[in-house]
Amino acid sequence: MIVRVESIHKSYRRGPQEIHVLRGINLGIEEGSFVALMGPSGSGKTTLLNLIAGLDRVDEGTLTVAGTDISRLGEIELAGWRAHHIGFIFQFYNLIPVLTALENVELPLLLRNLTRRERRERATLALDLVGLADRIKHYPGELSGGQQQRVAIARAIVTDPTLIVADEPTGDLDKKSAMEVLELLEQLNKELGKTIIMVTHDPRAAEKAGVIHHLDKGVLDIGRG
Amino acid sequence: MLELLILIFRNTFRQRLRTLLTVLGMAVAILAFCLLQTVVQAWYSGVSGASPNRLVSRNAVSLIMPLPVSYRQKIMQVPGVSQVTYANWFGGIYIDEKQFFPRMAVDSQSFFDLFPELIVSSDDLARFAKHRNACIAGRKIVEKYGWKIGDAITLTGNIYPGEWRFVLQGVYRGATRSVDETQFFFRWDYLDEMVKKTMPSEAGKVGWYIVQVANPAEAGAISHAIDSLFRNSWAETLTETEKAFQLGFVAMTEAILIAVRVVSYVVIGVILVILANTMAMTSRERMPEYATLKTLGFGNRFLTALIAGESVSIALLGGILGMSLSFPVAAVFSKELGTLLPIFHIELQTLAAGFAISIAIGLLSAVLPAWRAVRTRIAEALSHVG
Ligand SMILES: Nc1ncnc2c1ncn2[C@@H]1O[C@H](COP(=O)(O)OP(=O)(O)O)[C@@H](O)[C@H]1O
Ligand SMILES: [Mg+2]
C-alpha cells in the first residue's frame, strides 16, 4: 500500500457553521494503480485528494503515504515532502504565465540539487514524453488547453514523484484533448508504473482507471475495479 | 538564484501599463522630493558655509543701525582676536529691481583675509587695493551679466542715494560648491568718501564687524568681552557666531522651510500608498500562482522574495528615473531662480536619501501582499480552481 487512509475526518468552518466534509474515510491504494475518485459536486473529493497530497491537514485519523505518516508533519516538512513525493495536475493547469513550457516544467527541479544543464535535460525529456518537444519555447498563452495540460503533466512527472494526483484534469478540456490527456495518464501508469489518483466526474475518464471509488456525503463506497 | 530574478523581472513587466504608470508616479514623487529637499538646503546653505572661527558684531539695537568704524581698533585689542574686518549693506538697484544680488562695501585691506572661501587672484586683489572705485564680483553674476575686467558697473543707490559707478577689477570663485558666487563687493573707503560729501552725519559708520578668533572654543568668552567693551556707550554691540548671525536671517523663513519639508514627505507618503495598492492588486490576481508555487514546495522566503523583488524593482526604477530627472530640472530651476537661491544643486546626500526611500517604499509595499501570500492556505487559494 502506497497510500493508507485510516478513518480520517475533516471539517471546514464557514462563519459560525461547521461543515463536516469527510466523515471517517478508509482507503488503501496499491503502488502502481490508477485510481479514479468520483462523486457529486461538493462530496469532498478535492478535500480528500488535498489531504493525501499533503496540501491540507486531517482533523482526525492517520494518513500514511509512501511510508510517512504525513498527519504528523509540520508545515515546512510537509512542503519538502510534497516536493519529493507528489506530482500535481489541476483542472485549470496552473502554469506560470510568464514562464515558457520548458521553464514551467523546470520549476519543481529548482528545489533539487541539480545543475542548470541537468534541469534542462530532464525538463526537455518530460516535455518530449508528453509530445510537446516542439513547444518548449512557447508560453502558456500560446498553447491550447490540451497542450497546457500536457505541460502540467510534464511538470508533475519531472521530479519522478511517488504519487501523481490529478483534480479533474479533463474538466476544462474539449473531448479530443480530454482523450489525449487521459491516454497520456494511462500510458504513464501502464508503461512507467506511476501511481495515479484522479478526481473526476466524467465516467469516460473513470473508465481509464483500474479502480473507481465513489464518494458521497463524506463517506466512501467500496471500490470497484 | 537566477531563476528567481528572471521570474521577478518578467512579473514586473507583465502588466506593462500598470507598471509604467506606477514607475512614472514614483519618478515624479522622488523628483519632487529631491527638488524640495534641495530648496531647503539652498536656504540653509549660507548657514552651513559659516565658519566657527568667525564672529559677527552688530548694533545691539538693530541690524540696520550702524556702528562707528573706530570700534575696529578696540576690538583688535581683545585677547584671542586675530583679525577684524567690517562691511556695510549697500542695497541699491542694478538695471531693475528684479536683478537681485547682495552688494556690500567692504574693507579692501582685510575683508578677503577673513573669507578664504572666496578665492581671488593676487592680481585682482592688487587692483582692488589700487583703485578706489574698484569692485569684485562673484563668478556667477559676472557670467550672467557678461561683465569683463575694466567694465563700468552702475548701481542706483537707495540706502545711499545717487548713481554709483564702479569698475570691475576682480572676480572671485567659491572654494566649494556651497559658496555663494553671486555677491558684489566694493570698497568701504570709497563709500565713506562719498557719504562724507552727501550726508556727513552718516560718515565713519559700518554695518557690522566680522571678527576672526584663533580658537573657536573661546568664541563665547570673546563675544562677551567685545560686548562689554561698548556697554553703556551710545552704540552697544551684540556679538555672536557667524552661524547664529545667519540663522537669525533664516529663522524668519523657518515656517516656510518646515512646510516645504513636510510637503516633501507627504509626497513620499502618497506614492507609498499608491505602490502598496498596486502591489496588493497585483498579488491578489496572482494568488493562484503563489498557491501553485507553494504546492510545488516553494517556501515563504521564495514567495516573499518574489513579491518584494517586484515591488522594489518598480520603486527603484521610478526612483532612479526621478533622481536622473532631478539634474536637468534643477539646472532649469537654478537658471530661473538665478541669484535668489544662489546655491541650487542636488547634493549627494539627497540622492542617497532618494535611493533609500525608494527601497523602503518598495519593501513596505510588499509587506501586506507577502504576508497574505504566506498566510493563505493552498487549498483555499486553489479552491476556486478545483
Ligand atoms: N477551504 C474551505 N473552506 C470552507 N469550506 C470548504 C473549503 N474547501 C471545501 N469546502 C467545502 O467542503 C465541501 C467539499 O468540497 P470539495 O472537497 O471541494 O468537494 P468536491 O471536490 O467533491 O466538489 C464543500 O461543501 C465545500 O464548500
Ligand atoms: Mg473538487
XYZ file of C-alpha atoms and ligand atoms in Angstrom:
639
model
C 0.000 0.000 0.000
C 1.457 3.269 -1.115
C -1.431 5.223 0.448
C -3.201 4.174 3.625
C -6.115 6.305 4.771
C -7.490 5.331 8.181
C -10.755 6.770 9.497
C -9.934 10.362 8.667
C -12.207 13.262 9.394
C -12.095 16.751 8.018
C -14.317 19.725 8.761
C -14.326 23.249 7.469
C -15.583 26.207 9.375
C -17.513 28.759 7.398
C -18.507 31.531 9.781
C -20.497 30.002 12.614
C -21.250 26.902 10.557
C -19.135 23.762 10.688
C -19.162 21.591 7.583
C -18.198 18.016 8.288
C -16.787 17.189 4.827
C -15.107 13.850 5.401
C -16.673 11.501 7.925
C -14.360 8.611 8.623
C -12.806 7.636 5.333
C -10.844 4.407 4.968
C -8.949 3.789 1.795
C -5.914 1.882 0.587
C -4.152 2.450 -2.702
C -1.735 -0.052 -4.191
C 1.527 1.057 -5.701
C 1.262 1.280 -9.475
C -2.511 1.572 -9.570
C -4.641 4.144 -11.378
C -7.481 5.185 -9.110
C -10.466 7.341 -10.026
C -12.341 9.210 -7.305
C -15.897 10.008 -8.313
C -18.894 11.593 -6.696
C -21.247 14.523 -6.862
C -20.036 18.057 -6.593
C -19.305 19.052 -3.031
C -18.952 15.490 -1.826
C -15.373 16.094 -0.628
C -13.306 14.659 -3.497
C -10.930 17.604 -3.685
C -10.686 17.695 0.091
C -9.643 14.046 0.228
C -7.181 14.455 -2.621
C -5.614 17.538 -0.982
C -5.184 15.616 2.259
C -3.479 12.691 0.536
C -1.238 15.116 -1.369
C -0.214 16.937 1.814
C -1.844 20.255 0.904
C -4.057 20.239 3.955
C -4.106 18.593 7.390
C -6.510 15.960 8.697
C -8.550 16.655 11.818
C -8.626 13.051 12.917
C -7.278 9.708 11.738
C -3.982 8.707 10.208
C -2.736 9.190 6.708
C 0.315 7.241 5.591
C 1.765 7.983 2.176
C 4.917 6.237 0.933
C 5.666 5.081 4.456
C 5.391 8.510 6.083
C 2.606 9.438 8.490
C 2.002 12.844 6.957
C -0.588 13.822 9.543
C 2.376 14.308 11.875
C 4.473 16.559 9.633
C 4.806 20.294 10.224
C 4.124 22.921 7.572
C 7.704 23.245 6.344
C 8.442 19.499 6.461
C 5.245 18.908 4.551
C 6.321 21.335 1.783
C 9.590 19.440 1.391
C 7.776 16.142 1.461
C 5.364 17.266 -1.282
C 8.206 18.425 -3.475
C 9.701 14.924 -3.282
C 6.693 12.681 -3.416
C 3.785 14.324 -5.209
C 3.187 15.452 -8.757
C 0.201 17.776 -9.153
C -2.209 18.155 -12.060
C -5.016 20.705 -11.708
C -8.192 21.345 -13.622
C -7.007 24.776 -14.806
C -3.405 23.671 -15.433
C -1.995 26.370 -13.120
C 1.053 27.104 -15.205
C 3.021 30.273 -14.548
C 2.103 32.548 -17.491
C 5.443 34.384 -17.642
C 7.442 31.174 -17.920
C 7.865 29.114 -21.085
C 6.737 25.484 -21.241
C 10.308 24.393 -20.528
C 10.716 26.813 -17.614
C 7.397 25.725 -16.131
C 8.480 22.096 -16.229
C 11.856 23.044 -14.762
C 10.252 24.850 -11.849
C 9.921 21.918 -9.401
C 13.520 20.924 -10.159
C 14.754 24.226 -8.728
C 14.192 22.707 -5.320
C 16.594 19.868 -6.139
C 20.348 19.884 -6.169
C 20.742 19.807 -9.909
C 22.840 21.815 -12.309
C 21.161 24.058 -14.814
C 22.051 21.577 -17.545
C 20.621 18.593 -15.719
C 17.419 20.514 -15.139
C 17.166 21.434 -18.809
C 17.739 17.843 -19.864
C 15.168 16.378 -17.536
C 12.558 19.011 -18.379
C 13.121 18.518 -22.086
C 12.761 14.768 -21.663
C 9.483 15.192 -19.772
C 8.107 17.506 -22.456
C 9.185 15.011 -25.075
C 7.297 12.302 -23.231
C 4.037 14.296 -23.332
C 4.590 15.000 -27.037
C 5.477 18.686 -26.792
C 9.142 18.625 -27.783
C 8.409 21.259 -30.418
C 6.676 23.626 -27.998
C 9.293 24.079 -25.314
C 9.839 27.791 -26.013
C 6.110 28.590 -26.022
C 4.400 30.491 -23.241
C 1.191 29.017 -21.790
C -0.843 31.723 -23.508
C 0.412 30.461 -26.841
C -0.759 26.894 -26.210
C -4.184 25.244 -26.407
C -5.872 23.969 -23.251
C -4.910 20.397 -24.041
C -1.301 21.378 -24.652
C -1.201 23.373 -21.430
C -2.489 20.391 -19.514
C 0.197 18.228 -21.081
C 2.822 20.751 -19.956
C 1.299 20.476 -16.488
C 1.608 16.686 -16.695
C 5.250 17.047 -17.692
C 5.748 19.303 -14.679
C 4.080 16.684 -12.472
C 6.297 13.829 -13.614
C 9.615 15.645 -13.999
C 10.594 15.076 -10.374
C 9.723 11.371 -10.660
C 7.233 11.545 -7.778
C 5.889 8.605 -5.783
C 2.331 9.629 -6.496
C 0.566 11.730 -9.127
C -2.626 13.476 -8.053
C -4.956 14.969 -10.634
C -8.036 17.020 -9.729
C -10.471 16.905 -12.668
C -7.663 17.093 -15.214
C -10.084 16.950 -18.145
C -12.740 19.209 -16.621
C -11.821 22.185 -18.746
C -10.978 20.381 -21.990
C -12.837 19.508 -25.161
C -13.467 15.802 -25.873
C -10.469 15.272 -28.098
C -7.992 16.968 -25.788
C -9.533 15.211 -22.816
C -8.989 11.876 -24.504
C -5.383 12.703 -25.258
C -4.751 13.674 -21.660
C -6.421 10.514 -20.372
C -4.433 8.342 -22.743
C -1.282 10.065 -21.549
C -2.154 9.334 -17.923
C -2.946 5.742 -18.814
C 0.399 5.449 -20.562
C 2.232 6.895 -17.535
C 0.511 4.308 -15.390
C 0.959 1.337 -17.660
C 4.372 1.963 -19.142
C 6.149 3.838 -16.354
C 4.276 2.253 -13.453
C 3.207 5.585 -11.969
C 0.617 5.567 -9.203
C -2.153 7.994 -10.111
C -5.142 9.247 -8.140
C -7.577 11.186 -10.265
C -10.706 13.056 -9.211
C -13.292 13.205 -11.978
C -16.982 13.125 -12.597
C -16.599 12.128 -16.204
C -17.491 8.377 -16.498
C -15.321 8.014 -19.595
C -12.381 9.355 -17.669
C -13.060 6.916 -14.867
C -13.085 4.025 -17.343
C -9.410 4.534 -17.977
C -8.705 3.933 -14.320
C -8.341 0.436 -12.947
C -10.091 1.254 -9.672
C -13.067 3.562 -9.104
C -14.082 4.859 -5.660
C -17.307 6.704 -5.100
C -17.546 9.396 -2.527
C -20.899 10.604 -1.327
C -21.695 12.885 1.593
C -18.311 12.351 3.101
C -18.305 8.561 3.045
C -16.705 6.206 0.593
C -18.315 3.342 -1.313
C -16.275 0.211 -1.685
C -14.063 0.439 -4.730
C -14.935 -1.421 -7.882
C -12.263 -2.353 -10.313
C 19.119 32.389 -7.672
C 18.998 33.406 -11.296
C 15.578 31.840 -11.928
C 14.062 33.931 -9.141
C 15.460 37.099 -10.696
C 14.111 36.118 -14.108
C 10.694 35.491 -12.615
C 10.775 38.836 -10.774
C 11.831 40.621 -13.948
C 9.073 39.076 -16.058
C 6.444 39.657 -13.399
C 7.463 43.308 -13.173
C 6.747 43.879 -16.841
C 3.665 41.701 -17.013
C 1.080 44.469 -16.780
C 3.084 46.968 -18.800
C 0.720 49.896 -18.478
C 0.198 49.426 -14.762
C 3.937 49.157 -14.148
C 4.671 52.128 -16.395
C 2.158 54.356 -14.615
C 3.398 53.310 -11.199
C 7.021 53.865 -12.208
C 6.128 57.322 -13.532
C 4.257 58.170 -10.339
C 7.224 57.040 -8.327
C 9.578 59.069 -10.537
C 7.516 62.223 -10.068
C 7.414 61.708 -6.302
C 11.165 61.180 -5.984
C 11.804 64.114 -8.323
C 9.603 66.332 -6.160
C 11.315 65.043 -3.043
C 14.806 65.792 -4.382
C 13.849 69.282 -5.533
C 12.073 70.214 -2.315
C 14.972 68.933 -0.243
C 17.320 70.967 -2.410
C 15.221 74.106 -1.890
C 15.569 73.664 1.866
C 19.304 73.041 1.566
C 19.678 76.084 -0.658
C 18.061 78.235 2.002
C 20.362 76.910 4.672
C 23.471 76.849 2.522
C 24.615 80.252 3.758
C 24.493 78.896 7.262
C 26.288 75.666 6.568
C 29.087 77.718 4.990
C 29.534 79.669 8.212
C 32.947 79.399 9.802
C 33.237 78.607 13.519
C 36.248 80.945 13.565
C 34.185 83.994 12.729
C 32.069 86.157 14.992
C 29.809 88.962 13.895
C 29.379 92.138 15.944
C 26.437 94.290 15.131
C 24.496 97.088 16.750
C 22.674 95.660 19.754
C 19.537 97.643 18.960
C 19.069 96.511 15.394
C 20.922 95.120 12.461
C 20.082 98.188 10.413
C 21.725 100.537 12.942
C 25.402 101.140 12.172
C 28.487 101.070 14.409
C 31.402 103.555 14.417
C 34.399 102.491 12.340
C 36.591 103.365 15.308
C 35.458 100.163 17.078
C 37.791 98.127 14.891
C 40.927 99.169 16.791
C 39.290 98.424 20.126
C 38.051 95.003 19.086
C 41.536 94.168 17.800
C 42.822 94.623 21.344
C 40.585 91.885 22.782
C 42.705 88.810 23.616
C 42.062 85.889 21.262
C 41.004 88.115 18.351
C 43.330 87.645 15.388
C 41.736 89.863 12.745
C 38.785 92.225 12.343
C 37.061 93.481 9.238
C 33.777 95.181 8.503
C 31.113 95.599 5.892
C 28.101 97.727 5.016
C 24.986 96.560 3.309
C 24.613 98.779 0.262
C 21.407 97.569 -1.315
C 20.826 99.625 -4.442
C 19.448 98.653 -7.803
C 21.243 97.234 -10.829
C 19.225 97.840 -14.028
C 15.933 96.988 -12.261
C 14.674 95.577 -9.001
C 14.476 92.028 -10.313
C 18.255 91.817 -10.646
C 18.946 90.784 -7.095
C 22.400 90.004 -5.748
C 23.997 91.033 -2.453
C 26.025 94.236 -2.672
C 28.346 95.197 0.129
C 31.001 97.742 0.899
C 33.983 96.015 2.497
C 37.404 96.921 3.822
C 39.785 96.326 0.939
C 42.714 95.592 3.254
C 41.247 92.871 5.431
C 37.969 91.554 4.113
C 39.230 88.774 1.855
C 41.744 87.666 4.502
C 38.825 86.654 6.691
C 36.990 84.852 3.929
C 39.424 82.325 2.479
C 36.482 80.502 0.870
C 36.195 83.453 -1.533
C 39.074 82.830 -3.882
C 40.500 85.945 -5.586
C 43.763 86.080 -7.516
C 46.520 88.277 -6.112
C 46.447 90.411 -9.277
C 42.751 91.092 -8.794
C 43.348 91.892 -5.129
C 46.171 94.276 -6.002
C 43.946 96.151 -8.418
C 41.154 96.197 -5.848
C 43.569 97.849 -3.417
C 44.800 100.306 -6.011
C 41.585 101.758 -7.414
C 39.167 103.446 -5.044
C 36.121 102.701 -7.211
C 37.080 99.059 -7.722
C 34.702 96.186 -7.236
C 34.996 92.396 -7.084
C 32.068 90.202 -8.058
C 31.262 86.513 -7.867
C 31.792 84.271 -10.889
C 28.091 83.548 -11.363
C 26.915 87.152 -11.708
C 29.949 88.066 -13.795
C 28.931 85.317 -16.220
C 25.258 86.181 -16.017
C 25.769 89.843 -16.953
C 28.752 89.233 -19.234
C 30.989 91.613 -17.298
C 34.695 91.881 -18.061
C 37.562 93.293 -16.052
C 37.609 97.046 -16.615
C 33.851 97.278 -17.258
C 31.968 100.076 -15.541
C 29.019 98.939 -13.419
C 26.497 101.490 -12.276
C 24.228 100.959 -9.265
C 21.420 103.266 -8.253
C 21.567 103.774 -4.506
C 18.555 103.557 -2.236
C 20.080 103.437 1.259
C 22.839 105.615 -0.129
C 21.174 107.798 -2.762
C 22.752 108.666 -6.063
C 24.321 106.970 -9.052
C 27.274 104.822 -8.058
C 29.808 103.944 -10.658
C 32.240 101.078 -10.077
C 34.878 99.431 -12.221
C 35.179 95.634 -12.131
C 38.699 94.765 -11.052
C 38.306 91.182 -9.948
C 36.243 88.010 -9.917
C 36.061 85.607 -7.017
C 35.027 81.981 -7.096
C 33.949 79.725 -4.265
C 36.339 77.239 -2.731
C 33.484 74.724 -2.635
C 30.194 74.355 -4.457
C 28.261 75.587 -1.473
C 29.866 79.056 -1.546
C 27.593 81.802 -2.861
C 29.147 83.153 -6.065
C 26.680 85.976 -6.580
C 27.986 88.609 -4.188
C 29.253 92.021 -5.179
C 31.894 93.812 -3.121
C 33.286 97.321 -3.419
C 35.476 99.437 -1.202
C 34.181 100.819 2.050
C 36.534 103.828 1.917
C 35.009 104.803 -1.428
C 31.540 104.603 0.096
C 32.622 106.639 3.092
C 34.254 109.274 0.936
C 31.010 109.837 -0.961
C 28.881 109.728 2.170
C 31.052 112.423 3.733
C 30.046 114.760 0.911
C 26.335 113.967 0.722
C 25.332 113.078 4.295
C 28.219 113.928 6.619
C 26.407 112.692 9.726
C 26.411 109.122 8.338
C 30.130 109.051 7.643
C 32.527 106.787 9.517
C 29.949 104.079 10.134
C 29.996 100.392 9.341
C 27.133 97.888 9.195
C 28.802 95.085 11.105
C 32.154 93.763 12.123
C 33.471 90.329 11.324
C 35.867 89.122 13.991
C 38.258 86.264 13.492
C 39.120 84.263 16.573
C 42.090 81.951 16.831
C 40.238 79.331 18.858
C 36.530 78.648 18.251
C 36.230 77.267 21.775
C 36.764 80.788 23.113
C 34.036 82.301 20.913
C 31.634 82.742 23.825
C 34.146 84.442 26.087
C 35.418 86.691 23.305
C 31.872 87.713 22.278
C 31.248 88.633 25.859
C 34.492 90.611 26.095
C 33.691 92.566 22.927
C 30.174 93.444 24.038
C 31.498 94.537 27.492
C 33.847 96.994 25.790
C 30.973 99.021 24.421
C 28.447 98.598 27.210
C 26.839 101.912 28.123
C 28.265 103.595 25.044
C 25.829 105.182 22.569
C 26.220 102.208 20.234
C 26.295 98.930 22.129
C 27.276 95.764 20.275
C 25.804 92.310 20.038
C 28.393 89.689 19.128
C 27.525 86.146 18.089
C 28.952 83.411 15.924
C 28.570 83.819 12.187
C 26.301 80.817 12.186
C 23.957 82.270 14.787
C 24.001 85.549 12.884
C 22.944 83.896 9.632
C 20.384 81.690 11.340
C 18.771 84.891 12.516
C 18.086 85.650 8.861
C 16.903 82.165 8.025
C 14.679 81.934 11.106
C 12.219 84.329 9.540
C 11.506 81.768 6.865
C 11.741 78.756 9.170
C 7.990 78.135 8.999
C 8.091 78.047 5.212
C 11.028 75.669 5.256
C 9.221 73.325 7.621
C 6.219 73.409 5.320
C 8.406 72.538 2.336
C 9.970 69.643 4.243
C 6.584 68.350 5.323
C 5.301 68.510 1.751
C 8.306 66.527 0.522
C 7.458 63.747 2.978
C 3.754 63.897 2.198
C 4.611 63.271 -1.449
C 6.557 60.178 -0.366
C 3.616 59.047 1.749
C 1.224 59.389 -1.181
C 3.378 57.326 -3.511
C 3.804 54.694 -0.810
C 0.036 54.303 -0.667
C -0.166 54.115 -4.463
C 2.537 51.477 -4.794
C 1.164 49.487 -1.869
C -2.229 49.493 -3.568
C -0.759 48.424 -6.899
C 1.135 45.586 -5.251
C -1.945 44.486 -3.302
C -3.961 44.413 -6.517
C -1.254 42.571 -8.434
C -0.684 39.954 -5.775
C -4.388 39.334 -5.362
C -4.555 38.465 -9.043
C -1.558 36.181 -8.705
C -2.688 34.372 -5.598
C -3.403 31.116 -7.511
C 0.136 31.286 -8.911
C 1.593 31.773 -5.463
C -0.504 28.828 -4.295
C 0.832 26.736 -7.179
C 4.403 27.606 -6.199
C 3.619 26.634 -2.617
C 2.081 23.377 -3.831
C 5.296 22.571 -5.643
C 7.161 23.046 -2.365
C 8.440 26.627 -2.624
C 8.624 28.207 0.805
C 7.657 31.514 2.345
C 11.085 33.005 1.742
C 10.792 32.405 -2.002
C 7.320 33.946 -2.180
C 8.366 36.934 -0.094
C 11.438 37.493 -2.259
C 9.299 37.203 -5.376
C 6.801 39.813 -4.204
C 9.317 42.158 -2.558
C 11.604 41.856 -5.566
C 8.895 43.043 -7.906
C 7.851 45.838 -5.589
C 11.416 47.072 -5.028
C 12.131 46.849 -8.779
C 9.204 49.122 -9.586
C 10.110 51.539 -6.788
C 13.775 51.655 -7.760
C 13.046 52.099 -11.463
C 10.862 55.068 -10.601
C 13.297 56.361 -8.021
C 16.271 56.231 -10.349
C 14.253 57.849 -13.123
C 13.159 60.618 -10.748
C 16.692 61.175 -9.494
C 18.054 61.331 -13.047
C 15.386 63.861 -13.980
C 16.213 65.971 -10.937
C 19.512 67.090 -12.506
C 18.126 68.750 -15.645
C 15.149 70.092 -13.699
C 17.439 71.512 -11.008
C 19.550 73.120 -13.724
C 16.454 74.850 -15.124
C 15.425 75.919 -11.609
C 18.879 77.197 -10.907
C 18.768 79.283 -14.058
C 15.286 80.638 -13.418
C 15.798 81.330 -9.729
C 19.171 82.794 -10.570
C 20.545 84.695 -7.641
C 17.510 84.210 -5.430
C 18.705 80.767 -4.358
C 22.301 81.065 -5.471
C 23.355 77.555 -4.499
C 20.865 75.240 -6.129
C 22.329 71.854 -6.911
C 21.364 68.298 -5.981
C 23.515 67.100 -3.086
C 24.836 63.554 -2.887
C 23.030 63.112 0.402
C 19.735 63.986 -1.288
C 20.344 61.249 -3.849
C 21.277 58.816 -1.101
C 18.035 59.689 0.682
C 16.066 59.281 -2.568
C 17.623 55.874 -3.093
C 16.978 54.708 0.456
C 13.401 55.982 0.344
C 12.772 54.141 -2.948
C 13.932 50.859 -1.457
C 11.966 51.460 1.719
C 8.792 52.219 -0.257
C 9.318 49.044 -2.288
C 9.780 46.909 0.809
C 6.899 48.471 2.721
C 4.551 47.991 -0.226
C 5.428 44.303 -0.276
C 4.659 43.680 3.386
C 0.911 43.205 3.136
C 0.868 41.172 -0.123
C 3.708 38.951 1.107
C 2.008 38.404 4.431
C -1.209 37.484 2.634
C 0.538 35.133 0.215
C 2.316 33.385 3.070
C -0.745 33.124 5.239
C -3.284 31.994 2.637
C -3.750 28.237 2.755
C -3.079 26.447 -0.509
C -6.393 24.602 -0.534
C -8.270 27.882 -0.126
C -6.297 29.751 -2.772
C -6.863 26.944 -5.253
C -10.467 26.278 -4.238
C -11.971 28.466 -6.972
C -9.850 26.471 -9.355
C -10.595 22.910 -8.130
N -11.228 25.791 2.327
C -12.537 25.533 2.545
N -13.209 26.268 3.450
C -14.523 26.028 3.704
N -15.216 25.093 3.083
C -14.619 24.316 2.176
C -13.247 24.500 1.852
N -12.907 23.594 0.915
C -14.022 22.873 0.671
N -15.055 23.303 1.424
C -16.402 22.737 1.430
O -16.274 21.357 1.610
C -17.192 20.680 0.789
C -16.453 19.714 -0.112
O -15.666 20.428 -1.049
P -14.753 19.715 -2.139
O -13.840 18.768 -1.453
O -14.139 20.771 -2.942
O -15.815 18.951 -2.995
P -15.701 18.328 -4.457
O -14.283 18.454 -4.891
O -16.132 16.927 -4.280
O -16.620 19.101 -5.306
C -17.962 21.726 0.029
O -19.202 21.965 0.694
C -17.095 22.924 0.099
O -17.887 24.080 0.085
Mg -13.376 19.457 -6.461
